[in-house]
mmCIF file of C-alpha atoms in Angstrom:
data_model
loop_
_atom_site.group_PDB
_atom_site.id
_atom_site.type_symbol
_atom_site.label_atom_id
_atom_site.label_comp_id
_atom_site.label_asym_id
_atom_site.label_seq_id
_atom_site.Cartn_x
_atom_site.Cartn_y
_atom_site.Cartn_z
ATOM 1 C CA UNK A 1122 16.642 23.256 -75.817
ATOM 2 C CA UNK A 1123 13.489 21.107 -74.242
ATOM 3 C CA UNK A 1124 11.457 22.433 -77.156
ATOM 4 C CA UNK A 1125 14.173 21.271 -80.230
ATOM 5 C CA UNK A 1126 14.290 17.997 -78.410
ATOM 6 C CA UNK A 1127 10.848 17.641 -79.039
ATOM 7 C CA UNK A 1128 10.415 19.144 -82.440
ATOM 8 C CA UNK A 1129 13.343 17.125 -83.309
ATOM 9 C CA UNK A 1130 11.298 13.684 -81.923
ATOM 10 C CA UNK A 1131 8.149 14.476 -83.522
ATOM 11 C CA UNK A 1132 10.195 14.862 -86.807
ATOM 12 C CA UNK A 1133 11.253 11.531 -86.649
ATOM 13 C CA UNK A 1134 8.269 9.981 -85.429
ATOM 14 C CA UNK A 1135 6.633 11.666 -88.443
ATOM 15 C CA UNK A 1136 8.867 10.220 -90.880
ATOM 16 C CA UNK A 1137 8.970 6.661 -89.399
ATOM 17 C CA UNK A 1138 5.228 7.069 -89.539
ATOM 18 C CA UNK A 1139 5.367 8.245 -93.042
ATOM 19 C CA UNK A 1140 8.243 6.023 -94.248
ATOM 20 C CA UNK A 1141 5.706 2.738 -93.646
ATOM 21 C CA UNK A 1142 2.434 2.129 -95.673
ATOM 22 C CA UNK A 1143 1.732 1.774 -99.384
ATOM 23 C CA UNK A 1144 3.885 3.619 -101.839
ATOM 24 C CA UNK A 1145 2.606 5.673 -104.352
ATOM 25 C CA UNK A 1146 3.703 3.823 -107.939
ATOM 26 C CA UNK A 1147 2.121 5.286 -110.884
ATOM 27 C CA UNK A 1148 4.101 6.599 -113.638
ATOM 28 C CA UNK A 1149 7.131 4.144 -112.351
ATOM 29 C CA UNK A 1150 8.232 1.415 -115.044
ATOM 30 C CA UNK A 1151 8.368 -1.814 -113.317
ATOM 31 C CA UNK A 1152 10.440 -4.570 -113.786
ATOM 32 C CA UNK A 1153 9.428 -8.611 -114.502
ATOM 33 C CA UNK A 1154 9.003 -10.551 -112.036
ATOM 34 C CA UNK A 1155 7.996 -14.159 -110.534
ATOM 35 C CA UNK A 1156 4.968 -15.138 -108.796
ATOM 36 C CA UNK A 1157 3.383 -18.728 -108.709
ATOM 37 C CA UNK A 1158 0.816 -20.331 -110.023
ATOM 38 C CA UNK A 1159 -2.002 -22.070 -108.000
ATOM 39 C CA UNK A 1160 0.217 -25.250 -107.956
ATOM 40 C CA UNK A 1161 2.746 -23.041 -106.033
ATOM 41 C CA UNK A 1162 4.979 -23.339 -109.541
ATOM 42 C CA UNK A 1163 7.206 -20.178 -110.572
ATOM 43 C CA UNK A 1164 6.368 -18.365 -113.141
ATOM 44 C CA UNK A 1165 6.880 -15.319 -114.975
ATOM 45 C CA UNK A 1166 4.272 -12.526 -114.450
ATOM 46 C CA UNK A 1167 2.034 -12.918 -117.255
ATOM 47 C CA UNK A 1168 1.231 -10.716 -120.107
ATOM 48 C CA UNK A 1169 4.263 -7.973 -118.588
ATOM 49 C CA UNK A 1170 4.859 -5.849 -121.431
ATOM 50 C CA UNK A 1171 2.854 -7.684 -123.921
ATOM 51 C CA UNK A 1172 -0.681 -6.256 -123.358
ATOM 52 C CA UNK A 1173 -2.293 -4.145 -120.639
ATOM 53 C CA UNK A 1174 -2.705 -5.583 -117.236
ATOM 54 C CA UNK A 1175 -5.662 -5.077 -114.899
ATOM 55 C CA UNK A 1176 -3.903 -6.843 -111.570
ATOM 56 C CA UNK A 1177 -6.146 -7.069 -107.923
ATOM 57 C CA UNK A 1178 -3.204 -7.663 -105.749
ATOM 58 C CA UNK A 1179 -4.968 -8.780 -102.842
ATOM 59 C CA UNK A 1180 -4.535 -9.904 -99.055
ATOM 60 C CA UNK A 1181 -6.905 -12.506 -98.358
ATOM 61 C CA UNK A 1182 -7.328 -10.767 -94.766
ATOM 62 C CA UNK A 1183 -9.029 -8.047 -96.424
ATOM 63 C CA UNK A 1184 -10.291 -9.985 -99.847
ATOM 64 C CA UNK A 1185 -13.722 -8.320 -98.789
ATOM 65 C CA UNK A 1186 -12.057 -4.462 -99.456
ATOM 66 C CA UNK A 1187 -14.154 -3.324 -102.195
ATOM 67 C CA UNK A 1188 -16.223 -5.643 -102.956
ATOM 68 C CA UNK A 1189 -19.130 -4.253 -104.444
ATOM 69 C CA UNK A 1190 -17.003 -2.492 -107.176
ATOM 70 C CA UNK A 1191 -15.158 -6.060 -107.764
ATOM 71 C CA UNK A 1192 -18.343 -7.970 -108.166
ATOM 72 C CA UNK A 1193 -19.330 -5.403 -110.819
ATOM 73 C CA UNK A 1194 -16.287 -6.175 -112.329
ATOM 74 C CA UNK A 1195 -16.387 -9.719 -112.142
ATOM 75 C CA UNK A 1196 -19.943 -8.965 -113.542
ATOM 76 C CA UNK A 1197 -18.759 -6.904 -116.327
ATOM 77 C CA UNK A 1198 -15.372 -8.490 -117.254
ATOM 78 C CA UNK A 1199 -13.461 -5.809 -118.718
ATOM 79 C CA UNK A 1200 -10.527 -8.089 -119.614
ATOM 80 C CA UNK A 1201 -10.983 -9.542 -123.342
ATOM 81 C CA UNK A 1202 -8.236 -9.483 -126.155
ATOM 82 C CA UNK A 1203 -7.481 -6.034 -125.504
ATOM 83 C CA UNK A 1204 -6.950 -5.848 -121.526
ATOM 84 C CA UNK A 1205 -5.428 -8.773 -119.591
ATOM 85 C CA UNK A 1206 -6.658 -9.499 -116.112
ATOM 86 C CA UNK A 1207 -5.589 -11.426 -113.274
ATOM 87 C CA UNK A 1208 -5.708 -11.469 -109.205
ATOM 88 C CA UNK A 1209 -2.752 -12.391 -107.256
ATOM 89 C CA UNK A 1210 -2.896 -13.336 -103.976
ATOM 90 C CA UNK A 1211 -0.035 -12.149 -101.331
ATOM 91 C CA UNK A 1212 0.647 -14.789 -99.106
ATOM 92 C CA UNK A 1213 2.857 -13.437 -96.867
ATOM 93 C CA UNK A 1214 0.975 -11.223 -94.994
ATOM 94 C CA UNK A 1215 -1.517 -13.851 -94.250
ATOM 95 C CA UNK A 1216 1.003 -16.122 -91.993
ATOM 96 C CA UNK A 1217 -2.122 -17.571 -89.889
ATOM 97 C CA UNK A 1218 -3.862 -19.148 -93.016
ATOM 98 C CA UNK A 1219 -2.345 -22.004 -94.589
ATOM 99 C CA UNK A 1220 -1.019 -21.166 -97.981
ATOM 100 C CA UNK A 1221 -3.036 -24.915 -99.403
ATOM 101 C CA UNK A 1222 -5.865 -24.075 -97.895
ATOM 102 C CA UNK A 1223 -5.786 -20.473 -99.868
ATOM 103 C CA UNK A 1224 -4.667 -22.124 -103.182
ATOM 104 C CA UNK A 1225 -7.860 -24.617 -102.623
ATOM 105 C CA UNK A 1226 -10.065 -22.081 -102.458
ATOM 106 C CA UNK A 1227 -8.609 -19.521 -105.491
ATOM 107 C CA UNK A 1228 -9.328 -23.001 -107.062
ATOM 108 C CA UNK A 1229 -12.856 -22.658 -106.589
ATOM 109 C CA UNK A 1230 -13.138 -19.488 -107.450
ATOM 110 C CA UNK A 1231 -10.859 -19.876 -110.288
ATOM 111 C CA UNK A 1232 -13.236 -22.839 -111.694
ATOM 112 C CA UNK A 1233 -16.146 -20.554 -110.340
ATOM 113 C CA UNK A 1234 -15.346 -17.772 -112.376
ATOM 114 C CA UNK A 1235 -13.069 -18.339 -114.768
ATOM 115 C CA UNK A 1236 -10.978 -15.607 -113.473
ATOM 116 C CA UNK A 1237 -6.889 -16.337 -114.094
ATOM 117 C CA UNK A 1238 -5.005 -16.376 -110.095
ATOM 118 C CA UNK A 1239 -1.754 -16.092 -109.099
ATOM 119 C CA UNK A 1240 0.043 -16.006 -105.587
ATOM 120 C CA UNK A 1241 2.670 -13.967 -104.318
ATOM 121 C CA UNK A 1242 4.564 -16.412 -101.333
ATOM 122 C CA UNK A 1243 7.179 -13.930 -100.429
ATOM 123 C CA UNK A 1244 6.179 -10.518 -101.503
ATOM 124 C CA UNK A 1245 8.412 -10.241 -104.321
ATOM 125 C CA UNK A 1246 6.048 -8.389 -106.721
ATOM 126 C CA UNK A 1247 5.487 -5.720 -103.812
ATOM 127 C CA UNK A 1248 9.358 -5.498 -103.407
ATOM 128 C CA UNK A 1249 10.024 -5.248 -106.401
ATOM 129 C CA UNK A 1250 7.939 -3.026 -107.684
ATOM 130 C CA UNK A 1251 8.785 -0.945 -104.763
ATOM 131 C CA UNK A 1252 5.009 -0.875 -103.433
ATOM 132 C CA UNK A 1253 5.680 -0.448 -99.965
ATOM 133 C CA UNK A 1254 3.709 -1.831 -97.345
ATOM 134 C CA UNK A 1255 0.297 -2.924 -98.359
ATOM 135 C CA UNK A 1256 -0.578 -5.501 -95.827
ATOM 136 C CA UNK A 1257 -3.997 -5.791 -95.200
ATOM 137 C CA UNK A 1258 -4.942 -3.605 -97.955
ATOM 138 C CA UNK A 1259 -6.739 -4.837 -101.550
ATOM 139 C CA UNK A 1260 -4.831 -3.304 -104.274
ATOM 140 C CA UNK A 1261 -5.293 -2.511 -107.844
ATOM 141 C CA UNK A 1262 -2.957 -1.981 -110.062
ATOM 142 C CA UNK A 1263 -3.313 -0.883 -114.167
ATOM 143 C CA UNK A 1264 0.357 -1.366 -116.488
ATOM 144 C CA UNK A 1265 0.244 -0.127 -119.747
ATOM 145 C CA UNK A 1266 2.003 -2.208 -122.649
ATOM 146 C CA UNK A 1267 5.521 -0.592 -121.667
ATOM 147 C CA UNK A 1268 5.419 -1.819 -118.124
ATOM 148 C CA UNK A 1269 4.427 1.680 -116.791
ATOM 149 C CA UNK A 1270 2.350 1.602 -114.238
ATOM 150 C CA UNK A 1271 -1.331 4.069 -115.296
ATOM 151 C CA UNK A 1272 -3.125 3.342 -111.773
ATOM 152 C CA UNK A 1273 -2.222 2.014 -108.393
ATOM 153 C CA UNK A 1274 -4.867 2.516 -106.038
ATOM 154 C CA UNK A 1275 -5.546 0.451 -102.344
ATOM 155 C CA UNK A 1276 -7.869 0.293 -99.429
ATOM 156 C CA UNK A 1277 -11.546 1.267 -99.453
ATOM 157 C CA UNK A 1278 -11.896 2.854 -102.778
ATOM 158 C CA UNK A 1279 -13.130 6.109 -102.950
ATOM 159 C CA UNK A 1280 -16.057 7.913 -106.193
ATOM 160 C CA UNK A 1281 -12.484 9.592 -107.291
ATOM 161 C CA UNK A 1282 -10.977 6.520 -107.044
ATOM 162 C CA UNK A 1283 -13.343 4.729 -109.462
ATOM 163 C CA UNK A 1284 -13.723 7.874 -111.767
ATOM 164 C CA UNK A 1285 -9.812 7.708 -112.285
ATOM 165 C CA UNK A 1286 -9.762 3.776 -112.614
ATOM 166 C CA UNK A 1287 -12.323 3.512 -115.198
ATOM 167 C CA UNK A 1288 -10.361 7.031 -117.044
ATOM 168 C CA UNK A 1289 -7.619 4.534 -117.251
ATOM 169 C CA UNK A 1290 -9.301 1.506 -118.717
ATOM 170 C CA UNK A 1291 -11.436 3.133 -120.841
ATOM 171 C CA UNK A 1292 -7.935 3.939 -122.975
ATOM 172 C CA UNK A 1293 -7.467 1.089 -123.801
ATOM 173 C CA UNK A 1294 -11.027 -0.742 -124.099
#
């Protein structure tokens, strides 16, 4: 009996463990949704079923996750007419800096770089996409033309990772 009682914990520890943390998304067709711009307007997602989209769905806890292999891609824009590419910025699960004080500095970059920036205020791309939880985790995310999602990676990307990102784009370069 002692030893069922335990299993029986451990089982559902284990799945409360497993039931939180990033969910795995590829091959799912998402639905539109609304993020905001940098002057905290709504706004459709752009490009969402009108081109391949290269999205960095990032924390800005963790915007330093990968950043080697996102300055060579800021280096090497891989965007163009053919692939669209964008960061957005979840909000959210930054509650201890100020959402203006964010927005003023995706400015700067934005001007920097030329790169196009969203935000996310309430996670509703993550809910609605069904992402799970990715707090504190940098994100990529590759959906084809048909809203189907080709790659969904996060964290501290591994050689595998990279290999099967770039076996993605290269599709569609």
């Amino acid at each position: 009996m002692k030893r069922s009682l335990i299993f029986a914990a451990a089982l559902l520890f284990g799945v409360g463990a497993y039931a939180k943390g990033p969910n795995n998304i590829e091959g799912k067709t998402v639905p539109h949704v609304k993020i905001r711009d940098l002057q905290n307007q709504p706004i459709d997602l752009p490009y969402l079923g009108k081109a391949p989209l290269l999205l960095f769905y990032v924390d800005p806890d963790h915007a330093g996750q990968n950043s080697d292999f996102i300055a060579y891609l800021e280096e090497h824009q891989i965007g163009g007419d053919k692939i669209q590419a964008y960061g957005i910025v979840n909000l959210k699960d930054a509650p201890l800096l100020p959402n203006g004080v964010v927005r003023s500095m995706m400015r700067s970059k934005q001007k920097k770089t030329g790169a196009a920036m969203y935000t996310d205020v309430d996670c509703s791309l993550r809910d609605a996409w069904g992402m799970g939880d990715v707090n504190n985790l940098f994100v990529i995310i590759f959906v084809n033309k048909d809203r189907k999602v080709e790659f969904f990676r996060y964290g501290d990307f591994t050689e595998k990772d990279k290999a099967d990102f770039w076996k993605v784009v290269n599709k569609y370069k």
